[in-house]
Tab-separated table of C-alpha atoms and ligand atoms in Angstrom:
chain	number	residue	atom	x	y	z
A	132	UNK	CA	250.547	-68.471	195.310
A	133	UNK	CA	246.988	-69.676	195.937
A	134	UNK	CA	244.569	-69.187	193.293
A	135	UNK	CA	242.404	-66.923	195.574
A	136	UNK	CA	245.832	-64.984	196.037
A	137	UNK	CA	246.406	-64.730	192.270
A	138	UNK	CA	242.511	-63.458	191.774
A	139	UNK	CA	243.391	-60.727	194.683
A	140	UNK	CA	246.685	-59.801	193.386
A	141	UNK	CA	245.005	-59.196	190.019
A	142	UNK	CA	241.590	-57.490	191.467
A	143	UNK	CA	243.591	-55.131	193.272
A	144	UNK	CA	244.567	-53.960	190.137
A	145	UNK	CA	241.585	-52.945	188.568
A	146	UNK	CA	239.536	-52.254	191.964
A	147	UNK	CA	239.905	-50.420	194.799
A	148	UNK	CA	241.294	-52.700	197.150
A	149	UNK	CA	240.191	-55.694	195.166
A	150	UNK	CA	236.334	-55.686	196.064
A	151	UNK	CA	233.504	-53.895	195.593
A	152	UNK	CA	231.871	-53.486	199.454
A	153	UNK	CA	235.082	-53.012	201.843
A	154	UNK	CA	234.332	-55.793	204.541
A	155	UNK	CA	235.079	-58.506	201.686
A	156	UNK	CA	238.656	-57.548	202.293
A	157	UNK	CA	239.574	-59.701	204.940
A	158	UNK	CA	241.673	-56.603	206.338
A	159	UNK	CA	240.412	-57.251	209.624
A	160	UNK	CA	241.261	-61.074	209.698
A	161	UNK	CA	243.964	-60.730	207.047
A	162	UNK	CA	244.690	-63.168	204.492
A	163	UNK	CA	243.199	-63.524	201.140
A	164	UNK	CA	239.703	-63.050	200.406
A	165	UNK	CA	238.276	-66.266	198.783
A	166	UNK	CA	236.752	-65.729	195.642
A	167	UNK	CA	233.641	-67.764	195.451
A	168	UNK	CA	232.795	-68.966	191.943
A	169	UNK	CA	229.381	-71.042	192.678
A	170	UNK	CA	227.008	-71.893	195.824
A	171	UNK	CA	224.646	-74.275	196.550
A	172	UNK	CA	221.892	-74.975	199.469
A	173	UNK	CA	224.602	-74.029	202.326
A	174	UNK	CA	227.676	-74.221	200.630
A	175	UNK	CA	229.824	-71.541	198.458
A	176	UNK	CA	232.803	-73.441	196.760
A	177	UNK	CA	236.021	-70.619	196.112
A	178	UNK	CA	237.822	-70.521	192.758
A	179	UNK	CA	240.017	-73.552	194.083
A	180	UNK	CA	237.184	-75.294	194.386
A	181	UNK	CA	237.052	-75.784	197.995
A	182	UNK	CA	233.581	-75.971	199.486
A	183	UNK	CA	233.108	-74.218	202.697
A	184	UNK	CA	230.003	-74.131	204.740
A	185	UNK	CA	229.066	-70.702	204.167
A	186	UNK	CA	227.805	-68.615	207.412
A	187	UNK	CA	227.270	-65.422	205.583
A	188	UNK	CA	224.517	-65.980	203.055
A	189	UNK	CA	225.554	-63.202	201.405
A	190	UNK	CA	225.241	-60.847	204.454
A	191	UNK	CA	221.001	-62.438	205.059
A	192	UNK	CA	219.698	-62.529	201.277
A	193	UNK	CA	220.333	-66.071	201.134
A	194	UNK	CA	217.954	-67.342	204.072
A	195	UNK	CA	216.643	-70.237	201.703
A	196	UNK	CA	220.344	-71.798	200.931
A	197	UNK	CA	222.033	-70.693	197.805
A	198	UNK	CA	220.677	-70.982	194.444
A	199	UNK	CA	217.272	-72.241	195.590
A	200	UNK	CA	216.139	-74.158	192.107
A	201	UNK	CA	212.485	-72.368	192.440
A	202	UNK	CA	214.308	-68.515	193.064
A	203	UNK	CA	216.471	-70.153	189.919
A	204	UNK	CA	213.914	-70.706	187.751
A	205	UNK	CA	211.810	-67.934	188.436
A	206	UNK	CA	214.525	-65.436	187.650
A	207	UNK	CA	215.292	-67.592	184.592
A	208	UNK	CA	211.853	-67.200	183.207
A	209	UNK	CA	211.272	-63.568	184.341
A	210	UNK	CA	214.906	-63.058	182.086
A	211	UNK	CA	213.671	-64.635	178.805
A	212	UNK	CA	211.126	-61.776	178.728
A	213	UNK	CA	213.550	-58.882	178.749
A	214	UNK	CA	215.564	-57.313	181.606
A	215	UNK	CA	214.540	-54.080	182.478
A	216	UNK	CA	211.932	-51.690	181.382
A	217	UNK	CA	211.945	-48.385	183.087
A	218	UNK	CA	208.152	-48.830	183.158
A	219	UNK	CA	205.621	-50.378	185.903
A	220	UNK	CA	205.165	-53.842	185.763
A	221	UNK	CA	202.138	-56.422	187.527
A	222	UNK	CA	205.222	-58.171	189.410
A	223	UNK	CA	206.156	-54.750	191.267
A	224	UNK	CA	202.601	-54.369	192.492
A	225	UNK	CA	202.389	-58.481	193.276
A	226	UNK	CA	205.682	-57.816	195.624
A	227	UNK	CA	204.401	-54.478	197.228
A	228	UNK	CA	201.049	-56.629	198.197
A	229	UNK	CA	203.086	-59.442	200.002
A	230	UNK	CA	205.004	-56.920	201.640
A	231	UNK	CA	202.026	-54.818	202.803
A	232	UNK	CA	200.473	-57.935	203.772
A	233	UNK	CA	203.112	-59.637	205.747
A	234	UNK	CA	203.577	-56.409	208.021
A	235	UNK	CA	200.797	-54.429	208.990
A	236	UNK	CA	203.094	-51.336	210.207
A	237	UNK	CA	203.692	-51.287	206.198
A	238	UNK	CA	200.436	-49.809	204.432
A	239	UNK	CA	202.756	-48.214	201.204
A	240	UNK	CA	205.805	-49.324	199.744
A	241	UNK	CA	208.339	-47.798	197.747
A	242	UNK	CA	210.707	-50.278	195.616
A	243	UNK	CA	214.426	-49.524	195.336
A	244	UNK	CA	217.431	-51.088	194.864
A	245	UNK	CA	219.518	-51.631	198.084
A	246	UNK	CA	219.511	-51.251	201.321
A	247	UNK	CA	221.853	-48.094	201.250
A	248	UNK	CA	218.827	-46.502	199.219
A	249	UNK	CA	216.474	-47.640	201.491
A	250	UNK	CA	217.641	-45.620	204.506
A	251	UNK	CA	218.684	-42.807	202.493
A	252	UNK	CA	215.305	-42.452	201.069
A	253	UNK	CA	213.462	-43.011	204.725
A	254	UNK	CA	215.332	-40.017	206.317
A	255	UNK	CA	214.912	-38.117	203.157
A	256	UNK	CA	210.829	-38.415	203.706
A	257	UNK	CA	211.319	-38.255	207.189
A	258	UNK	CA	212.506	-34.678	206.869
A	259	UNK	CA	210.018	-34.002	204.206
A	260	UNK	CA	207.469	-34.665	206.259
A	261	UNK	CA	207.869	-33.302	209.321
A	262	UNK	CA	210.096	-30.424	207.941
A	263	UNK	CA	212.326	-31.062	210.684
A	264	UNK	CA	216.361	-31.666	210.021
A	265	UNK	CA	217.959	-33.309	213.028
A	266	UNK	CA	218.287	-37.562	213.209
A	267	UNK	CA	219.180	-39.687	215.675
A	268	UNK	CA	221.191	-42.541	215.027
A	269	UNK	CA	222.969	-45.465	217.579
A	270	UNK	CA	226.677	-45.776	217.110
A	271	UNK	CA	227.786	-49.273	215.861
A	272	UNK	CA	224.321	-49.682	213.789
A	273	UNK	CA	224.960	-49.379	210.035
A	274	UNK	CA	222.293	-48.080	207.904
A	275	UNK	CA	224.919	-48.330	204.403
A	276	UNK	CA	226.614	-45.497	202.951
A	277	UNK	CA	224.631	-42.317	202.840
A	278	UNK	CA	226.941	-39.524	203.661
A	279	UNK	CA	224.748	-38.223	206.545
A	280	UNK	CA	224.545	-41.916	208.026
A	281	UNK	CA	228.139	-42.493	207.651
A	282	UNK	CA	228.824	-40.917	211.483
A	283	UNK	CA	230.535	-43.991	213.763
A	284	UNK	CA	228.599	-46.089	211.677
A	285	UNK	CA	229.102	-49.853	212.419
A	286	UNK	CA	229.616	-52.714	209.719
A	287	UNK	CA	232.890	-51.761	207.422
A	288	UNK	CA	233.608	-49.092	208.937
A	289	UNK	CA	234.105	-50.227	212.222
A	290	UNK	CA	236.027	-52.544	211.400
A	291	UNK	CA	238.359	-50.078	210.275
A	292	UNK	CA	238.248	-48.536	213.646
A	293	UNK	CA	237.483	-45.470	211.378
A	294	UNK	CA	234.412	-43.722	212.948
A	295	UNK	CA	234.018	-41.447	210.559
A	296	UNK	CA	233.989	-41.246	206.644
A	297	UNK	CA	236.990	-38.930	204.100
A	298	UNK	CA	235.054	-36.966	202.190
A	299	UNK	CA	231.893	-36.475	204.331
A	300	UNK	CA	231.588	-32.480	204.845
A	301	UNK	CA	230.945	-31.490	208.258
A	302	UNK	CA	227.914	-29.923	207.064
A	303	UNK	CA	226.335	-33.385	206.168
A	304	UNK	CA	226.775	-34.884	209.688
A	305	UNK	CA	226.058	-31.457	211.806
A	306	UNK	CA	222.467	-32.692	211.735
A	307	UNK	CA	223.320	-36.328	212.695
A	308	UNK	CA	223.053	-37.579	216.372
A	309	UNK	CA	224.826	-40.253	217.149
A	310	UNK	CA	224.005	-42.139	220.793
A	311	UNK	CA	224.163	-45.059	222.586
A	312	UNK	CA	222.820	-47.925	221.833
A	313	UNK	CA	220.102	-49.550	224.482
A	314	UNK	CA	221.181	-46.188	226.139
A	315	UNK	CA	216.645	-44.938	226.712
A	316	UNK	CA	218.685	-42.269	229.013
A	317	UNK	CA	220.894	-40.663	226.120
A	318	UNK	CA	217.726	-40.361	223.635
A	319	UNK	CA	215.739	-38.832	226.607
A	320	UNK	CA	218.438	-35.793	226.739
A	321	UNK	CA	218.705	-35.627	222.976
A	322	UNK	CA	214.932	-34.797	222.430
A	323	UNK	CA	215.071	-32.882	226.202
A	324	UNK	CA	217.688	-30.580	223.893
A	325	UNK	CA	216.350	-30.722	220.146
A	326	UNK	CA	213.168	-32.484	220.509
A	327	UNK	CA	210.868	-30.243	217.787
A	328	UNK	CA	213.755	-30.039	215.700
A	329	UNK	CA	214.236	-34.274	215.573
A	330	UNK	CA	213.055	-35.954	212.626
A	331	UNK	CA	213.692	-39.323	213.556
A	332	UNK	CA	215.262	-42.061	215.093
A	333	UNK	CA	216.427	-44.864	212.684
A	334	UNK	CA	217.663	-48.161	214.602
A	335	UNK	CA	218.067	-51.744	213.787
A	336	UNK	CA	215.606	-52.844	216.155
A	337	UNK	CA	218.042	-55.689	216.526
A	338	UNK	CA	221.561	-54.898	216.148
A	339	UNK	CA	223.771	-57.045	213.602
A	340	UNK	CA	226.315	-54.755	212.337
A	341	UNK	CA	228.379	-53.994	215.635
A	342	UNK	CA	227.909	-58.002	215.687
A	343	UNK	CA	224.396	-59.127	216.895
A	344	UNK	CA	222.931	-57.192	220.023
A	345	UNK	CA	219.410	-57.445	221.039
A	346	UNK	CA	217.375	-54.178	222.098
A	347	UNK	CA	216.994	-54.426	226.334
A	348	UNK	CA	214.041	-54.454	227.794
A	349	UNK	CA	212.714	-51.410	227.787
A	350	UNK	CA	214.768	-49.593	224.820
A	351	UNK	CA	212.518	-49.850	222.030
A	352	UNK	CA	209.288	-49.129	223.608
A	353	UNK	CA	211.108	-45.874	224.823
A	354	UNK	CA	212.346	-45.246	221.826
A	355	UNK	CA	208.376	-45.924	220.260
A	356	UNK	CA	207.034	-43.311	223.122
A	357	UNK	CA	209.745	-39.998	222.492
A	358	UNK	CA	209.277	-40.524	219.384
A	359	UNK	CA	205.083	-40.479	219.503
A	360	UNK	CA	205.740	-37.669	222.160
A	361	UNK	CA	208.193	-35.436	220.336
A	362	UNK	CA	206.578	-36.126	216.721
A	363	UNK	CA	209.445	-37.573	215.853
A	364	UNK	CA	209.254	-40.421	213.201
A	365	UNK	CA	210.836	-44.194	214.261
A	366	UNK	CA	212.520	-45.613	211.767
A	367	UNK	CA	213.341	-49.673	211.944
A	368	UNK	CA	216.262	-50.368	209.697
A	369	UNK	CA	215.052	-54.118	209.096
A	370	UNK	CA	217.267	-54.389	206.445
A	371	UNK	CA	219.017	-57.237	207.962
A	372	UNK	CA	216.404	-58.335	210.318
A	373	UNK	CA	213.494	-57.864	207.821
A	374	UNK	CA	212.063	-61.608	207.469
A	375	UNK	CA	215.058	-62.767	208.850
A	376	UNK	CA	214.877	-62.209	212.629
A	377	UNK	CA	211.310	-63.806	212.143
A	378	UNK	CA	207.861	-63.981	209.884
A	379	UNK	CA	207.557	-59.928	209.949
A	380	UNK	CA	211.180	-59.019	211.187
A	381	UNK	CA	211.532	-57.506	214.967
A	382	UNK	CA	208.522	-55.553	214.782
A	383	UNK	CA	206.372	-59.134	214.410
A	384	UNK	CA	208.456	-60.374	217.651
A	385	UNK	CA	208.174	-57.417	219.868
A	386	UNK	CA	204.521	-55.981	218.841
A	387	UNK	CA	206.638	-51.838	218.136
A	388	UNK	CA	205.081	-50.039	215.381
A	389	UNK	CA	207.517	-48.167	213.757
A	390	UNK	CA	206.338	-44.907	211.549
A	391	UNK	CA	208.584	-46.346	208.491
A	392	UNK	CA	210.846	-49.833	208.132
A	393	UNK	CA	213.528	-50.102	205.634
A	394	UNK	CA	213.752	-53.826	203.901
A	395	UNK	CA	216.453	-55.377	201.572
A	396	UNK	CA	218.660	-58.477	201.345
A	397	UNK	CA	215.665	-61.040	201.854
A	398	UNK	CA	213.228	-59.408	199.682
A	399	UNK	CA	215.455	-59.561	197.034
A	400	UNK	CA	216.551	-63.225	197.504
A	401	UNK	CA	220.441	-62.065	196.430
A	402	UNK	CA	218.679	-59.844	193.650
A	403	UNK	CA	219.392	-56.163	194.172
A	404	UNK	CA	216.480	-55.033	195.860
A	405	UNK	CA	215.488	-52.597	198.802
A	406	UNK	CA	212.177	-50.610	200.031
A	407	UNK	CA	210.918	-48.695	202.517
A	408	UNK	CA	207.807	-48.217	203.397
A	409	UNK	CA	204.965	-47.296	206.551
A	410	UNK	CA	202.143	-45.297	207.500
A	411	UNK	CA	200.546	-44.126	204.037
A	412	UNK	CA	199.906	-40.497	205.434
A	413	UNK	CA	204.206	-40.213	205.762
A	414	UNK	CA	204.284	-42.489	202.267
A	415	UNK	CA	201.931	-40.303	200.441
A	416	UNK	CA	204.613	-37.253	200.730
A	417	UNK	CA	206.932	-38.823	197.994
A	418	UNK	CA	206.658	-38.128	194.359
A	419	UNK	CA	204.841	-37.804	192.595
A	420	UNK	CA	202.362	-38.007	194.659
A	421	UNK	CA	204.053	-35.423	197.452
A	422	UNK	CA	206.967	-33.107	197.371
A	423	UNK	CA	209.940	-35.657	198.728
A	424	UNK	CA	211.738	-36.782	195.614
A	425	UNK	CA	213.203	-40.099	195.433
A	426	UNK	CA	213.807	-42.294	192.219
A	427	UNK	CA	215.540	-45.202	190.910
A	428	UNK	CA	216.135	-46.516	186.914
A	429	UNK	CA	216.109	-50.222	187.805
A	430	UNK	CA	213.898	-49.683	191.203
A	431	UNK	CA	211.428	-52.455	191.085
A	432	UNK	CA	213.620	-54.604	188.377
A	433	UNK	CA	211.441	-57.386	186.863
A	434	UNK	CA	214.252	-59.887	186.889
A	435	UNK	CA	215.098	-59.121	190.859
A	436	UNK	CA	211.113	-58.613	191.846
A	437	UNK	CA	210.507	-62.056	190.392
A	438	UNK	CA	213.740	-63.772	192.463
A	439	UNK	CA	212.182	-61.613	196.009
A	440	UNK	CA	208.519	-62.708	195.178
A	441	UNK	CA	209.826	-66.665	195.170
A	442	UNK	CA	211.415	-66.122	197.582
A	443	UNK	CA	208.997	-64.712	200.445
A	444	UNK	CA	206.164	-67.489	198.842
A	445	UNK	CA	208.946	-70.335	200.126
A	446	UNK	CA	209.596	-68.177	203.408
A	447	UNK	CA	205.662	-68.465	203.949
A	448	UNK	CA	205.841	-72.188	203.877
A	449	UNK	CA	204.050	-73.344	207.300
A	450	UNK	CA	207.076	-73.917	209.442
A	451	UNK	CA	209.660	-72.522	208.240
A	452	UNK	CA	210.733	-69.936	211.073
A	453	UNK	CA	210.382	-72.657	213.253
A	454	UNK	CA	212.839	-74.732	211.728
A	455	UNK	CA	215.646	-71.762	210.944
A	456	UNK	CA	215.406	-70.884	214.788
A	457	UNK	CA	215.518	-74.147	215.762
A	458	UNK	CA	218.803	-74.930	213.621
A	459	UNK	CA	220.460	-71.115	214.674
A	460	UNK	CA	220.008	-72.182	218.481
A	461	UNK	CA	221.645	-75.622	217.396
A	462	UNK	CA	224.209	-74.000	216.318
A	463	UNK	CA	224.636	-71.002	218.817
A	464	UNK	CA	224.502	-73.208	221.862
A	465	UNK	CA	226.845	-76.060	220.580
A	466	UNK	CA	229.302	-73.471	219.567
A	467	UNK	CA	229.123	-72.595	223.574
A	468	UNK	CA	228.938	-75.798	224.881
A	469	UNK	CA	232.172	-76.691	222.601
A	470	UNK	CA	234.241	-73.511	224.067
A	471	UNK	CA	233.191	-73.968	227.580
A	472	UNK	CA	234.710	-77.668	227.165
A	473	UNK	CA	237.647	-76.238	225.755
A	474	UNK	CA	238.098	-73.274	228.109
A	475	UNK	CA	237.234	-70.730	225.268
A	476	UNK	CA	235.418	-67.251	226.900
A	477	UNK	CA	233.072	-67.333	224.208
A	478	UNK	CA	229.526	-66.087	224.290
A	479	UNK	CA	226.611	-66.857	221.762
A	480	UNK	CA	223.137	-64.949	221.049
A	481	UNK	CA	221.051	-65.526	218.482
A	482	UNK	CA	217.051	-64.388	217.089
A	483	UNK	CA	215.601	-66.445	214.107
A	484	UNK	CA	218.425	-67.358	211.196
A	485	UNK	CA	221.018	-64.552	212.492
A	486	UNK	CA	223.292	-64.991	215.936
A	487	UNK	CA	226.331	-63.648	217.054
A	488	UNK	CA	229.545	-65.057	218.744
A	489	UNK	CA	231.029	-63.231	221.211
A	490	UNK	CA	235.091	-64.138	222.152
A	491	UNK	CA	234.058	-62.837	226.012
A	492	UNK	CA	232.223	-64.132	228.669
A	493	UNK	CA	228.897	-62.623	228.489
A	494	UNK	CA	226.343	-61.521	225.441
A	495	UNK	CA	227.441	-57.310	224.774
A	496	UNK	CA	224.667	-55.349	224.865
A	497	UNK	CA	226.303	-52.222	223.971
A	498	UNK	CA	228.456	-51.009	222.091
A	499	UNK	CA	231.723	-50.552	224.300
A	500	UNK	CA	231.311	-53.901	225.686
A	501	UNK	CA	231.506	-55.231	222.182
A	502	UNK	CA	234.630	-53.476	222.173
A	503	UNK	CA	236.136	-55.859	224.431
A	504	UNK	CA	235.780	-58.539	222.621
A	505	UNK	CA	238.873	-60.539	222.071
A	506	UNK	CA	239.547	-59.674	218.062
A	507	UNK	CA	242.692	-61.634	217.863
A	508	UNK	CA	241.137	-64.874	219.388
A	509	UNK	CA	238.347	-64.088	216.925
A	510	UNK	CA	240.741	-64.030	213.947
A	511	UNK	CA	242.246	-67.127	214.707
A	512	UNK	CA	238.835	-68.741	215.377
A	513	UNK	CA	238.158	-67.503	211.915
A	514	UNK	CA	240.683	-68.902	209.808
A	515	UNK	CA	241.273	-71.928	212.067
A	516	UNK	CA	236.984	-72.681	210.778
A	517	UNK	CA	238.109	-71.535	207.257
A	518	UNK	CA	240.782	-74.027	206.612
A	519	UNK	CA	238.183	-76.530	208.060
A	520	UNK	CA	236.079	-75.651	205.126
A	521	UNK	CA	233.058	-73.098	207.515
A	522	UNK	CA	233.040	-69.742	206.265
A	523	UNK	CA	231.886	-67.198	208.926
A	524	UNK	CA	232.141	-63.115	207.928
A	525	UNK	CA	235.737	-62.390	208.296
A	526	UNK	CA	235.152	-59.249	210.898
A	527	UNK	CA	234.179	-59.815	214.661
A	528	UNK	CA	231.929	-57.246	214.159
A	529	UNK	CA	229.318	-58.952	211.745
A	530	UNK	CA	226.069	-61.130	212.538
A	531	UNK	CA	226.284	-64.869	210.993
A	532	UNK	CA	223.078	-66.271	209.134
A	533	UNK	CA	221.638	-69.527	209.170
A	534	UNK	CA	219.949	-70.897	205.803
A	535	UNK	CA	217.023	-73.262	205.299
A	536	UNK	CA	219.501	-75.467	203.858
A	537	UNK	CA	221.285	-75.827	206.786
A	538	UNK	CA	220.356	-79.249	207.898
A	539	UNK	CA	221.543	-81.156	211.192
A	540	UNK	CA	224.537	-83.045	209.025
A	541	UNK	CA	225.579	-79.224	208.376
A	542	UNK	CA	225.529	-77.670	212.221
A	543	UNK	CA	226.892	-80.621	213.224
A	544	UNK	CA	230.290	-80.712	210.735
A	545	UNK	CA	230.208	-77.021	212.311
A	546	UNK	CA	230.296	-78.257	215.727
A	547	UNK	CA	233.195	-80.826	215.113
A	548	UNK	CA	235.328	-78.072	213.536
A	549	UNK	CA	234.416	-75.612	215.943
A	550	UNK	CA	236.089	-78.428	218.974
A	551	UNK	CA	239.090	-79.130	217.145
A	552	UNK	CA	239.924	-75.142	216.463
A	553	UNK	CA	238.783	-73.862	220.355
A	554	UNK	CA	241.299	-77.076	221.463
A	555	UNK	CA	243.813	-75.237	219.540
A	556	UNK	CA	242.663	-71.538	220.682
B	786	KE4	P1	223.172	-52.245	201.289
B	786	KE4	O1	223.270	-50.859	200.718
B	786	KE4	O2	224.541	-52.854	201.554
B	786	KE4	O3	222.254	-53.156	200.463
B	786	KE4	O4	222.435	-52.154	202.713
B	786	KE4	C1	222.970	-51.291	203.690
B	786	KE4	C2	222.465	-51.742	205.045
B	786	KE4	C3	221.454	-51.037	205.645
B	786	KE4	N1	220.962	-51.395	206.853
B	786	KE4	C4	221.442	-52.487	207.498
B	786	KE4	C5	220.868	-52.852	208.833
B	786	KE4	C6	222.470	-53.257	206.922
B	786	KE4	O5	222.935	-54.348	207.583
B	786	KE4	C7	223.000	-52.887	205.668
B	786	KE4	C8	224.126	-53.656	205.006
B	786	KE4	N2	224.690	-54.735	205.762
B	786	KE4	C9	226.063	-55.062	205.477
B	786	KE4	C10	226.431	-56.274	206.335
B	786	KE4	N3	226.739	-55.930	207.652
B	786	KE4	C11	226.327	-55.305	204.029
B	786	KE4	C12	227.660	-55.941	203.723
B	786	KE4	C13	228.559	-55.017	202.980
B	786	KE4	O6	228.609	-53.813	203.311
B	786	KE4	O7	229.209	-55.520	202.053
């Protein structure tokens, strides 16, 4: 038995199915999970020591390459002078600044500590502040693991094929609309039927957990205008796309203001940290200033502020988008070039340092046509790249990520593996 095997076998034992976030299983792609012991620039190396060119990035945080020696260092020294205080601290205000200042939609921020919180704590003020209860959410978008968000959520769960959560009362979800996504027509009806009762809308303003699917033309801006005409509040879950998808997330690249964005993964740098934040008239109804509670013991951590605040300094660097799109459409477009050679019905689609790979013959831009995307040929791509050491999210329904640190030599290995395994397909 493998070494990863052995780890699994004994995880299992001590954890519910031998992780701690479900889509680390490898149930959809089956085999063992590899357990990664270090990583480096692109690279994660598993506890048999096998490197692997590593396509996750630890779902976006790691958009500078693994263990950047400056995010190192900074969390290093940050450590030395204690962990965690429970107390405000200059570095919280120093992040809340660059985030305020990189995205002018964002006027107050609110530190917590994941992405799940994030959301949770957006709909929470959302409600508060417009004292209305209804939300409207897009099947196959993911927004983590609040009960009232766990409705045909995307990510995990549909990977599962389990569109709804045990243990979520129907009284959590009774307020929880769940519609189409890049469907303008099926948010029209919703606030033509419970428009003063709609709180908000949260969306990723570009799609990566039903795999990567861009907003059409036409979907946000609609989505911007009910929600201005109903008094609704738009949400962007940028999460995932938040300084990922570009400089200021989707919002920078389309010019939409949302009311409120949620942010995570990036601004942490692989440190557990989240935030949400907007329009300071909405922010200023959370305690204690206002009446929406919302709180958090290691919210604003010193130790995970310090790796974020590196972090988004290096992301700053002139060029750097540039260079992490140019490198994703490297590798999106050779991957296509490679299948149409080999006769492979594969599509690609990418924005910034995510993309998506599609086992059909045109990008999905819903929902039910991601639906028809070959899984099986997906699976086999999958482990036929793993045993040729490239690590891609083992679910066809995830985005990939593209690091800094992911030079021409590394797209290019990609590419190579990526002919010999659609050959084989
Ligand atoms: P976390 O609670 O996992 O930090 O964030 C939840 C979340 C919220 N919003 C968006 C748009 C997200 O993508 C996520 C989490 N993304 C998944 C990856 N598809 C996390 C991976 C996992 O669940 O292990």
């Amino acid at each position: 038995m493998s070494r990863n095997a052995q780890l699994f076998e004994r995880a299992c034992q001590s954890i519910p199915g031998g992780v701690n976030s479900p889509v680390r299983a490898f149930r959809s792609v089956g085999g063992a999970p590899r357990f990664i012991k270090r990583a480096q620039g692109p690279y994660v190396w598993d506890a048999e020591d096998t490197r692997y060119i590593d396509y996750v990035g630890s779902w976006g945080p790691a958009i500078l390459g693994h263990a950047h020696p400056e995010v190192i260092k900074a969390v290093q020294e940050a450590a030395v002078d204690g962990l965690s205080f429970g107390a405000p601290t200059e570095a919280e205000i120093d992040i809340a600044e660059a985030i305020v200042a990189r995205i002018p939609s964002i006027e107050k921020v609110r530190l917590v500590s994941s992405g799940t919180e994030a959301t949770m704590s957006a709909i929470r003020l959302a409600r508060g502040a417009t004292g209305r209860s209804k939300i409207i959410k897009f099947e196959g978008c993911y927004h983590g693991h609040a009960d009232s968000l766990l409705v045909k959520a995307g990510s995990g769960m549909l990977t599962f094929g389990n569109p709804t959560s045990a243990g979520v009362p129907e009284e959590f979800i009774r307020h929880t609309l769940v519609l189409d996504y890049n469907n303008i027509d099926s948010v029209e009806a919703a606030f033509a039927e419970f428009g003063d009762d709609i709180a908000c809308i949260i969306v990723e303003p570009v799609a990566g957990n039903m795999n990567l699917v861009k907003p059409i033309p036409g979907f946000l801006e609609g989505l911007r205008s009910l929600c201005t005409q109903h008094g609704a509040l738009l949400i962007f879950d940028e999460v995932m796309t938040g300084f990922r998808a570009g400089p200021q997330g989707v919002q920078g690249l389309t010019g939409i203001t949302p009311d409120l964005t949620t942010l995570a993964k990036v601004i942490g740098g692989g440190m557990p940290v989240g935030a949400f934040g907007g329009r300071a008239d909405i922010m200023e109804h959370i305690a204690p200033l206002g009446s929406v509670y919302q709180a958090g013991t290691l919210s604003g951590n010193p130790v995970a502020v310090a790796a974020g605040l590196v972090t988004l300094k290096l992301l700053a660097e002139p060029g750097f988008y540039d260079r992490l799109s140019e490198q994703t459409r490297k590798l999106a477009e050779g991957m296509a070039e490679r299948a149409r050679a080999a006769g492979v019905p594969l599509a690609t689609d990418y924005v910034g340092g995510m993309f998506g790979l599609y086992f059909t013959d045109s990008i999905p831009t819903t929902f039910a046509q991601m639906q028809q995307c070959n899984v099986e040929q997906f699976k086999k791509f999958f482990h036929g790249m793993l045993i040729r050491g490239v690590y891609f999210a083992p679910s066809a329904f995830e985005a990939g990520f593209v690091s800094g640190a992911h030079n021409d030599e590394v797209i290019n290995a990609t590419l190579d593996a990526a002919e010999e395994v659609f050959a084989k397909l």
